[in-house]
Coordinates of C-alpha atoms in Angstrom, one line a residue:
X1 CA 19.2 103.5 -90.3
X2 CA 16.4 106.2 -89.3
X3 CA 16.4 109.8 -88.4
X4 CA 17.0 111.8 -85.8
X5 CA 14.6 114.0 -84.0
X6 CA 16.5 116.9 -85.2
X7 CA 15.2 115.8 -88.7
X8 CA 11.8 115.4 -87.9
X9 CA 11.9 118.9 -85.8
X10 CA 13.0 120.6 -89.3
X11 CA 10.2 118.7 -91.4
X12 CA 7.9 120.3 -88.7
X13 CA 9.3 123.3 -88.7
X14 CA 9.2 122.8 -92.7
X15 CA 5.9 122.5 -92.8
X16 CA 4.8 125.6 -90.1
X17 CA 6.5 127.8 -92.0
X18 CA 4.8 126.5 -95.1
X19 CA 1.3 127.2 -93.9
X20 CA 2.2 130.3 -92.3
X21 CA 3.0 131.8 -95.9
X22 CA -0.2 130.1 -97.3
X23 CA -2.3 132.1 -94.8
X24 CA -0.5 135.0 -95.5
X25 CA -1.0 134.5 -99.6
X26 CA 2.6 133.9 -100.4
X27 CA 4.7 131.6 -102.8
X28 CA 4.1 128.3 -100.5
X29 CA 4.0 125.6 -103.2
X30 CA 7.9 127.0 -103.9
X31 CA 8.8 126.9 -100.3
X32 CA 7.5 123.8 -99.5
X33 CA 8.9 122.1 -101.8
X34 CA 12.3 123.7 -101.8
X35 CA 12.6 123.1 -98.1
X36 CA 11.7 119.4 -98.1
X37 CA 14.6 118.9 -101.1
X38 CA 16.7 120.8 -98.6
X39 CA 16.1 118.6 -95.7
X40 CA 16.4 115.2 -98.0
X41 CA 19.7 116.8 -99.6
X42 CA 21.0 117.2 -96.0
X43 CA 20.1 113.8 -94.8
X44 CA 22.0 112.2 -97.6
X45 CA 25.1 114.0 -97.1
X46 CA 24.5 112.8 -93.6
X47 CA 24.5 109.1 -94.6
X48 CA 27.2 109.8 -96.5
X49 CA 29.7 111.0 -94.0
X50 CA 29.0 109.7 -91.2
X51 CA 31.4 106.8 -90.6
X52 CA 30.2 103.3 -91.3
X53 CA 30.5 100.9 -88.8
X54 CA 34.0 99.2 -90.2
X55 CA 35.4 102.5 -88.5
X56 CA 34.3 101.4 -85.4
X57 CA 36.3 99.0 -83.2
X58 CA 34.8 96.7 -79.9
X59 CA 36.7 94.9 -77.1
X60 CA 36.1 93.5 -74.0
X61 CA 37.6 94.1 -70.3
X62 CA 39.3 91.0 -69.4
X63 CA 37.8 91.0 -66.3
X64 CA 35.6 88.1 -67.0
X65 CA 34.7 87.3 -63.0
X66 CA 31.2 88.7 -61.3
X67 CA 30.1 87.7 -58.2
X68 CA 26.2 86.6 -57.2
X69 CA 24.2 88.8 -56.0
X70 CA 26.1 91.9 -56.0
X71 CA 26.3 94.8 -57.6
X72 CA 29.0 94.2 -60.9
X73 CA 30.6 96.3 -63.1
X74 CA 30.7 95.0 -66.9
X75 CA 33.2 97.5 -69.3
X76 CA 34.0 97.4 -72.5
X77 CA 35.9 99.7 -74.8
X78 CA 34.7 101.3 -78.3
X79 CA 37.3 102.5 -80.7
X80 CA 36.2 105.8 -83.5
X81 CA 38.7 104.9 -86.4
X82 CA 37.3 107.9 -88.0
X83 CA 37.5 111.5 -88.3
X84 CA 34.3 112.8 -86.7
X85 CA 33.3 112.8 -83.3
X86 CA 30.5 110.4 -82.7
X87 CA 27.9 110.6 -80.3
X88 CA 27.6 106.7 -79.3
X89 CA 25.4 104.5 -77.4
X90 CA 25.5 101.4 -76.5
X91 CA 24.1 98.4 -75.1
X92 CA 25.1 95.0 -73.8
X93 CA 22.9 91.5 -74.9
X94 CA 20.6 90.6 -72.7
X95 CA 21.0 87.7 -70.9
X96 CA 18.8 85.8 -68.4
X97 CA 19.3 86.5 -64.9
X98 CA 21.3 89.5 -65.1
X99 CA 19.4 92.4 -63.8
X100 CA 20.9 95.8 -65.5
X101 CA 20.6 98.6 -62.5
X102 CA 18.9 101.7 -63.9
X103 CA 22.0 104.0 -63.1
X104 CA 24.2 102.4 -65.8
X105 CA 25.1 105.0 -68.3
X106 CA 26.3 103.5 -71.9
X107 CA 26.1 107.1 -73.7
X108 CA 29.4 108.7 -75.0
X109 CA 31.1 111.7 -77.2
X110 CA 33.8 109.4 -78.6
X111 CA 36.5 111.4 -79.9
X112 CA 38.0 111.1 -83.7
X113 CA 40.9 107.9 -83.5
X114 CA 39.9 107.7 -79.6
X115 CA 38.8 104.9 -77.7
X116 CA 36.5 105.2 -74.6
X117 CA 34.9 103.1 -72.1
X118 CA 31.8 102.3 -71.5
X119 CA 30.6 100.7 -68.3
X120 CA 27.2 99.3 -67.0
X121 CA 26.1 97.8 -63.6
X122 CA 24.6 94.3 -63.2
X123 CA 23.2 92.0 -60.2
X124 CA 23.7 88.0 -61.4
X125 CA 20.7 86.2 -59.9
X126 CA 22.1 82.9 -60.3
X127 CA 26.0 81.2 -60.0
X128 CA 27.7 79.5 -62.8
X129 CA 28.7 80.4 -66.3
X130 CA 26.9 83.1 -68.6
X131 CA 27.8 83.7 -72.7
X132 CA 27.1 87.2 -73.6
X133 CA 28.3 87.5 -77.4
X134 CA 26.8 90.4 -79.0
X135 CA 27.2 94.4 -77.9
X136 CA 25.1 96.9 -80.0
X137 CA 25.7 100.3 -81.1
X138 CA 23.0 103.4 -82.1
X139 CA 25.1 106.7 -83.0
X140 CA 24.0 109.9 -84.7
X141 CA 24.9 111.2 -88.2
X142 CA 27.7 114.2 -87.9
X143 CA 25.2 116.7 -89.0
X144 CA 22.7 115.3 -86.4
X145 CA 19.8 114.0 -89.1
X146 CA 20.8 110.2 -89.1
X147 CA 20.8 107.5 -87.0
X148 CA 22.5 104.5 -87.6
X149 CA 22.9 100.7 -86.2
X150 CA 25.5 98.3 -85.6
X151 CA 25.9 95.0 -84.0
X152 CA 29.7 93.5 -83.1
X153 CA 30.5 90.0 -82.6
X154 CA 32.2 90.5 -79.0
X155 CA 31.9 87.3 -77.1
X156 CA 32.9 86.3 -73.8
X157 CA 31.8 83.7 -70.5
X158 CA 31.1 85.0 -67.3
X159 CA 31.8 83.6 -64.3
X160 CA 29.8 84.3 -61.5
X161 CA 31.2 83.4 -58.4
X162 CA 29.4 83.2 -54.9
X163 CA 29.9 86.4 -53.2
X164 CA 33.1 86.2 -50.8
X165 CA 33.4 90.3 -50.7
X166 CA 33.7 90.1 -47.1
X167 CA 36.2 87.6 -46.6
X168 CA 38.6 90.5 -45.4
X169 CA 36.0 91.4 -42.9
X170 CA 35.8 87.8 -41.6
X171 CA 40.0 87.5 -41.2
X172 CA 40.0 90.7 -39.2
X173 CA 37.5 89.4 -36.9
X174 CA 39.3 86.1 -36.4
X175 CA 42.7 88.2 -35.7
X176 CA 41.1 90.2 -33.2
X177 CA 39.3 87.5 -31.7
X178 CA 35.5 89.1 -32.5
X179 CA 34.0 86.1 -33.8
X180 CA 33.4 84.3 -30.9
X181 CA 30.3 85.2 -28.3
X182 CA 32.0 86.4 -24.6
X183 CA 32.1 83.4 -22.7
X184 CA 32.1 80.4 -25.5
X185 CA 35.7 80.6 -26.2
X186 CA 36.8 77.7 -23.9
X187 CA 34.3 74.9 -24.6
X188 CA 35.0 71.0 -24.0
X189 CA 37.0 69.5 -27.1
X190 CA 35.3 66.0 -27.2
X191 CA 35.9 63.9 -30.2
X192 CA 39.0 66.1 -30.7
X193 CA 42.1 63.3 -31.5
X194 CA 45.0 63.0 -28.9
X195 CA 48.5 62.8 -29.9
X196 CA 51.2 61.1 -27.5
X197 CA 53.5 63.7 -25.8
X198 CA 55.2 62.2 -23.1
X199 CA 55.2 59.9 -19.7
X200 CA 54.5 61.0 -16.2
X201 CA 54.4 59.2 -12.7
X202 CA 50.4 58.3 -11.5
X203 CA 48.7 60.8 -9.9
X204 CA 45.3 60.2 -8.1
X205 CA 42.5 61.1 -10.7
X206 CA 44.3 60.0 -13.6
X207 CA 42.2 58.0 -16.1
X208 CA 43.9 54.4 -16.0
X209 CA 43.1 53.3 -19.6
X210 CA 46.1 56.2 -19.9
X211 CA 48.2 53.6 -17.5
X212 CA 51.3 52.5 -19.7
X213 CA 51.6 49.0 -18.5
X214 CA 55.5 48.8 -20.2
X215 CA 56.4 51.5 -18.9
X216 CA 54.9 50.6 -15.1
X217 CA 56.6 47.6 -15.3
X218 CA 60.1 48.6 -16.0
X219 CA 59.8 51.3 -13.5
X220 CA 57.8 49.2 -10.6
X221 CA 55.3 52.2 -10.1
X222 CA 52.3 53.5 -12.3
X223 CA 53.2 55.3 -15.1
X224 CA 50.8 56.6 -17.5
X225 CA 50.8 58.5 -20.9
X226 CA 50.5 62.2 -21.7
X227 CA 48.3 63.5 -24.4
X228 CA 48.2 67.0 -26.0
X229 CA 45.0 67.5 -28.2
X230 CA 46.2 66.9 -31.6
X231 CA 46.6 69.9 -34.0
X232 CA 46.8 70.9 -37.8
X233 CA 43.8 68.3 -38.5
X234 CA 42.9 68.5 -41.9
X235 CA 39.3 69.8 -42.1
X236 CA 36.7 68.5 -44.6
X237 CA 33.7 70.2 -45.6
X238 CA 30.8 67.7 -46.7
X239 CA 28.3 70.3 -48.5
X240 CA 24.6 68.7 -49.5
X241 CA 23.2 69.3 -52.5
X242 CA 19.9 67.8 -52.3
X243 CA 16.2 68.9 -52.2
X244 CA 15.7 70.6 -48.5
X245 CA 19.1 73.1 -49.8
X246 CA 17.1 73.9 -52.9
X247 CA 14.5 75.4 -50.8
X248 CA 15.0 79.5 -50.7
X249 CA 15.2 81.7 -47.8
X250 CA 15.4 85.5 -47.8
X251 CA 15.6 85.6 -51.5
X252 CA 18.0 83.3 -51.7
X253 CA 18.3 79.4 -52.2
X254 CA 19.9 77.2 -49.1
X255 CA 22.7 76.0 -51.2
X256 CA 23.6 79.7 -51.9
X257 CA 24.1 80.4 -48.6
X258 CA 25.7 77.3 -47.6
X259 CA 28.3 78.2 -50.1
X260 CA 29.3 81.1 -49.4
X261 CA 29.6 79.7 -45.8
X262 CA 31.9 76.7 -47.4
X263 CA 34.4 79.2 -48.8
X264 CA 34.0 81.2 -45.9
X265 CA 35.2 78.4 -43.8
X266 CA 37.7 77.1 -46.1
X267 CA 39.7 81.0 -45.9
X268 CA 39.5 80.8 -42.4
X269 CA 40.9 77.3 -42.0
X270 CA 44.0 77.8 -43.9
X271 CA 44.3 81.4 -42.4
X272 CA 44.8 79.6 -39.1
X273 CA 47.4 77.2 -40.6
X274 CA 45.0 73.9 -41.5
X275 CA 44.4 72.0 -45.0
X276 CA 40.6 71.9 -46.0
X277 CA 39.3 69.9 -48.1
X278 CA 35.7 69.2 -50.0
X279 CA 33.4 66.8 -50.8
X280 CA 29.7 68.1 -52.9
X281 CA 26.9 65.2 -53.2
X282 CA 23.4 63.9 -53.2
X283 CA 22.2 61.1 -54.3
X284 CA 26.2 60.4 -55.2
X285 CA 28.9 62.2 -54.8
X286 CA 29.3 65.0 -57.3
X287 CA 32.3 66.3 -56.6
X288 CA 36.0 65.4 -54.3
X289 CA 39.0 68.1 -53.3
X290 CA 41.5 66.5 -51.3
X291 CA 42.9 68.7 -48.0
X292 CA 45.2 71.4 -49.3
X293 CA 46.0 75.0 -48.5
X294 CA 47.4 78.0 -50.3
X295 CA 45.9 80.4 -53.3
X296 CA 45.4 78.0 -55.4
X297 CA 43.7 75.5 -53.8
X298 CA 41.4 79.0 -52.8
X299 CA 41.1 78.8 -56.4
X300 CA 40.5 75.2 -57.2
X301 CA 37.5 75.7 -54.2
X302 CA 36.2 77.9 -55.9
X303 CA 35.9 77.1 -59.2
X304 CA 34.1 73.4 -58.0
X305 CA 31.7 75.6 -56.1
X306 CA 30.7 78.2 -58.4
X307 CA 28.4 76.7 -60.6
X308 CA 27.3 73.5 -57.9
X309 CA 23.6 73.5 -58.5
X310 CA 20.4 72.0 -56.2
X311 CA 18.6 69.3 -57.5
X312 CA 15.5 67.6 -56.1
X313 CA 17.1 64.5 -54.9
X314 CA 17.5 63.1 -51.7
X315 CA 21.0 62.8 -49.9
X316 CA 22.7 59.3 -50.0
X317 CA 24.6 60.0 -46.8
X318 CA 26.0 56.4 -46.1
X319 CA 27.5 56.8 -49.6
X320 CA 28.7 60.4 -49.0
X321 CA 30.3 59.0 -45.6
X322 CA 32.3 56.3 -47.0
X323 CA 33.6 57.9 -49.2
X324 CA 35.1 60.4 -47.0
X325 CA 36.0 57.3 -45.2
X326 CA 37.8 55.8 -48.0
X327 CA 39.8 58.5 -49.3
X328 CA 40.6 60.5 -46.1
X329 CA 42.5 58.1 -43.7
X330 CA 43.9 61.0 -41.4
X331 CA 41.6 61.7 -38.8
X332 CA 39.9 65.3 -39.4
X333 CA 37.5 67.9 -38.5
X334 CA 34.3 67.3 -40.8
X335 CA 31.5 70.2 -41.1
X336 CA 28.3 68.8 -42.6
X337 CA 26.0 71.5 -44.0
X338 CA 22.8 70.4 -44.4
X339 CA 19.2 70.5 -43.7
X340 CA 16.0 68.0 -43.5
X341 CA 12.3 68.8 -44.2
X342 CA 11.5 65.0 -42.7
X343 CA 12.8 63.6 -39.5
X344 CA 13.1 60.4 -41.9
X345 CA 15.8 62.2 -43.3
X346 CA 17.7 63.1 -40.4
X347 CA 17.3 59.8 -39.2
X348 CA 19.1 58.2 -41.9
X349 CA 22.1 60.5 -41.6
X350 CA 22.4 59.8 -37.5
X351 CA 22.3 56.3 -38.9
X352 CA 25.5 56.5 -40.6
X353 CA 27.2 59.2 -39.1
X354 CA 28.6 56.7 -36.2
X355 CA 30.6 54.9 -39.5
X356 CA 32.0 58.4 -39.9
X357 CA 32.1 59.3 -36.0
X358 CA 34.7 55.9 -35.9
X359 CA 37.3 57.8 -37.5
X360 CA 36.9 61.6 -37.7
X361 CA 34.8 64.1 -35.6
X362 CA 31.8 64.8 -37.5
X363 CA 30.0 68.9 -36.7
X364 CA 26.7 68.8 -38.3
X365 CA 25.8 72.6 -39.0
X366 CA 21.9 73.0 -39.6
X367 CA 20.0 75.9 -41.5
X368 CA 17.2 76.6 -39.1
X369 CA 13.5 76.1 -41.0
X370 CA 12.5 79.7 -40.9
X371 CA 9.1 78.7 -42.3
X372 CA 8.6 76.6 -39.7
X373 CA 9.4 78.4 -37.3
X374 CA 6.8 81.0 -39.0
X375 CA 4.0 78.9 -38.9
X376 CA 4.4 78.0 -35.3
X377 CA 3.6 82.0 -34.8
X378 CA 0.4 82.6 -37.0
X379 CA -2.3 84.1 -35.5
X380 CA -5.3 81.8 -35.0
X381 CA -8.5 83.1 -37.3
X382 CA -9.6 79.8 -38.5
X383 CA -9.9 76.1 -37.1
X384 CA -7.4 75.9 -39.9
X385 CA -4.6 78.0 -38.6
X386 CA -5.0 76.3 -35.3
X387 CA -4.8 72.6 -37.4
X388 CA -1.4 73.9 -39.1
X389 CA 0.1 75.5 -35.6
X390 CA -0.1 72.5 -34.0
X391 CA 1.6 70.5 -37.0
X392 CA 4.7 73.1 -37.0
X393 CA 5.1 72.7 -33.3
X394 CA 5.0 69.1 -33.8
X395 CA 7.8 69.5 -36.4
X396 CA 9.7 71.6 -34.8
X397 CA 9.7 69.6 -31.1
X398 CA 11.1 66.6 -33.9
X399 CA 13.6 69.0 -35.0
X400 CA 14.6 69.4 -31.6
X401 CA 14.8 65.6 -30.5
X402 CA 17.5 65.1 -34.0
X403 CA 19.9 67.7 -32.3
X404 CA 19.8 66.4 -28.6
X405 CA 20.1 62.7 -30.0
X406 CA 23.2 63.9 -32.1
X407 CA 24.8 65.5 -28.7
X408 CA 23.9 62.3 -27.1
X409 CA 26.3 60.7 -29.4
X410 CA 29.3 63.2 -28.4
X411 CA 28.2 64.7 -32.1
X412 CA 28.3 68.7 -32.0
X413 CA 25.6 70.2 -34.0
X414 CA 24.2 73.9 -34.5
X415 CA 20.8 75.3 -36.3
X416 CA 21.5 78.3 -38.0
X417 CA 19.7 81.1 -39.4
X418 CA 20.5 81.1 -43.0
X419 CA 22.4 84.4 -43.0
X420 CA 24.1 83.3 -39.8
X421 CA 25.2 80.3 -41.3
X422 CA 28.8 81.1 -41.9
X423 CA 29.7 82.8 -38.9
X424 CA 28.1 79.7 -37.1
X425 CA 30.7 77.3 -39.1
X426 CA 33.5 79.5 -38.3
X427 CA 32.3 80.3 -34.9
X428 CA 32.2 76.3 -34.3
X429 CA 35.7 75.7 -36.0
X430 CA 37.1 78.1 -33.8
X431 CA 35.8 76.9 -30.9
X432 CA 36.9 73.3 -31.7
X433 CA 40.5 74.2 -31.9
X434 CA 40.6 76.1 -28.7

């Protein structure tokens, strides 16, 4: 408990008035004294009848979900049992990175057997799960001379999800055909599987490992097959978790925004009628979702994603690969996000991405090095700078040779920037399907 600043305004007051009737030669001593037993009276009748905190009443909102990065609304409700209106406020536990915006406003006039809510804004710097258990309580006395303290036991986990706000935004652009650049829409499908859809007579041109020698021979004349490209392929998204996606960009780390990308993607598959599927991993594989479509497999997607974290290890592709292998036998559509600080790296991935290539069609989608690309830019002040230029450039002409060795193999790929990098997925997907 301690006092308001009412109370120490009248000791004040007290104690002007006091030494105004001491300059003025009258009965101070009396006064002073009478005053200050006044005041001390008053703040124990305060005490008294202001309600104790077993007349007060906490709960939660249910809402237990937040998302990362973006702006969040945390409630909770606080119940006067008593007779007096109460002048409450209150304040949340602090927990590590959860930023409380300075517009939040926790102070209320809570009615006598009312219950009001109180509401505060937060931006989550992090994904994953967050225990906030305690919510504190500072209310004035009912003559205004006390203050007193309480603490409830009010615990709940947070969940805070990657930010998929604009999902809507993304399905309106795919209905009305926006996503897509003027003049990418019709783009070769190679790799794309082939499903048999009838026989036709020879005609010049035709590609004679098509020729249906059965068929030709019962009929005396060429005949060769028909092929539509093959539809409703499941689509897999492989999503590396090593160290170059634990590196940070804008703010924000790789892996956050190859998330968000990942669910991105995922939406827009099933929106156009496909399964998707998920595979997390690094130096093993973390995590497996099977192709499926539908809310809830929305849901199981996210709740494997939400608290995936970086880790400094390096990405056992051929691992990663055969797996996929193992437990997808249906040929599919799989988008690799990933990234490499070390051609090394990238080398080892193009050396097992032809097991993968052998039976589905593999799209590598890249988060371009923005660094890099920085360094290759910086003025030249010192024989320094111009040592760490050329280096970048070196790096970045490497880059380049990874991504035209990839589209050598009849692999597509793309370099992203980072907060391009789902639009680029869906962009690709799109495209892929005709």
């Amino acid at each position: 408990m301690s006092v308001t600043r009412s109370f120490v305004l009248l000791t004040a007051l007290g104690g002007l008035v006091t030494l105004v009737a001491w300059r003025l030669g009258g009965a101070y001593p009396i006064m002073f004294i009478f005053w200050n037993i006044l005041l001390v009276g008053l703040l124990i009748l305060d005490v008294v009848i202001t309600p104790s905190a077993k007349l007060l009443k906490i709960r939660r909102n249910n809402d237990d979900v937040l998302y990362f990065k973006a702006e969040n609304e945390i409630s909770f409700y606080v119940e006067n049992k008593s007779r007096h209106t109460l002048n409450i406020q209150a304040k949340d536990e602090n927990v590590r990175h959860f930023t409380a915006l300075p517009d939040s406003d926790l102070n209320r006039w809570v009615s006598p057997r009312e219950e009001e809510l109180f509401s505060y804004n937060v931006l989550p710097s992090k994904r994953g799960s967050f225990a906030f258990k305690k919510i504190f309580l500072r209310y004035s006395g009912v003559l205004g001379l006390c203050v007193k303290y309480a603490n409830f036991s009010c615990p709940i986990e947070y969940k805070v999800y990657p930010n998929v706000r604009d999902l809507s935004k993304y399905r309106l652009m795919m209905q009305k055909s926006r996503l897509l650049p003027r003049g990418e829409k019709n783009i070769k499908n190679y790799g794309m599987g082939y499903e048999f859809e009838s026989l036709r007579s020879y005609v010049e041109g035709d590609d004679y490992r098509t020729i249906n020698w059965s068929a030709t021979a019962r009929e005396n004349k060429l005949i060769v097959n028909k092929y539509q490209i093959e539809r409703n392929q499941p689509v897999y998204i492989l999503l590396d978790i090593g160290r170059p996606m634990s590196y940070s960009v804008n703010g924000f780390k790789k892996l956050d925004y190859a998330i968000n990308a990942a669910l991105i993607l995922s939406d827009i598959v099933n929106q156009s009628g496909d399964k998707v599927g998920l595979m997390v991993y690094d130096s093993a594989v973390r995590s497996h979702v099977s192709a499926g479509q539908g809310a809830g497999h929305r849901n199981l997607l996210m709740e494997t994603l939400y608290n995936v974290e970086d880790n400094r290890s390096t990405a056992d592709y051929g691992g990663a690969f055969r797996t996929l292998c193992e437990k997808q036998k249906r040929r599919s559509l799989v988008f690799i996000f990933t990234d490499f600080e070390l051609p090394e790296e990238a080398r080892e991935m193009i050396s097992y991405i032809t097991l993968l290539k052998k039976r589905h069609l593999p799209i590598v989608v890249f988060m371009e090095n923005e660094s890099l690309n920085a360094l290759t830019e910086i003025p030249v002040k010192q024989p320094y700078d111009n040592y760490l230029k050329d280096t970048a450039k070196e790096f970045q002409a490497e880059r380049r040779d990874i991504f035209r060795h990839l589209s050598a193999m009849g692999i597509p790929n793309v370099e992203s920037k980072a907060e391009d990098f789902a639009l680029s997925a869906v962009n690709r997907y799109l495209q892929l399907i005709g």
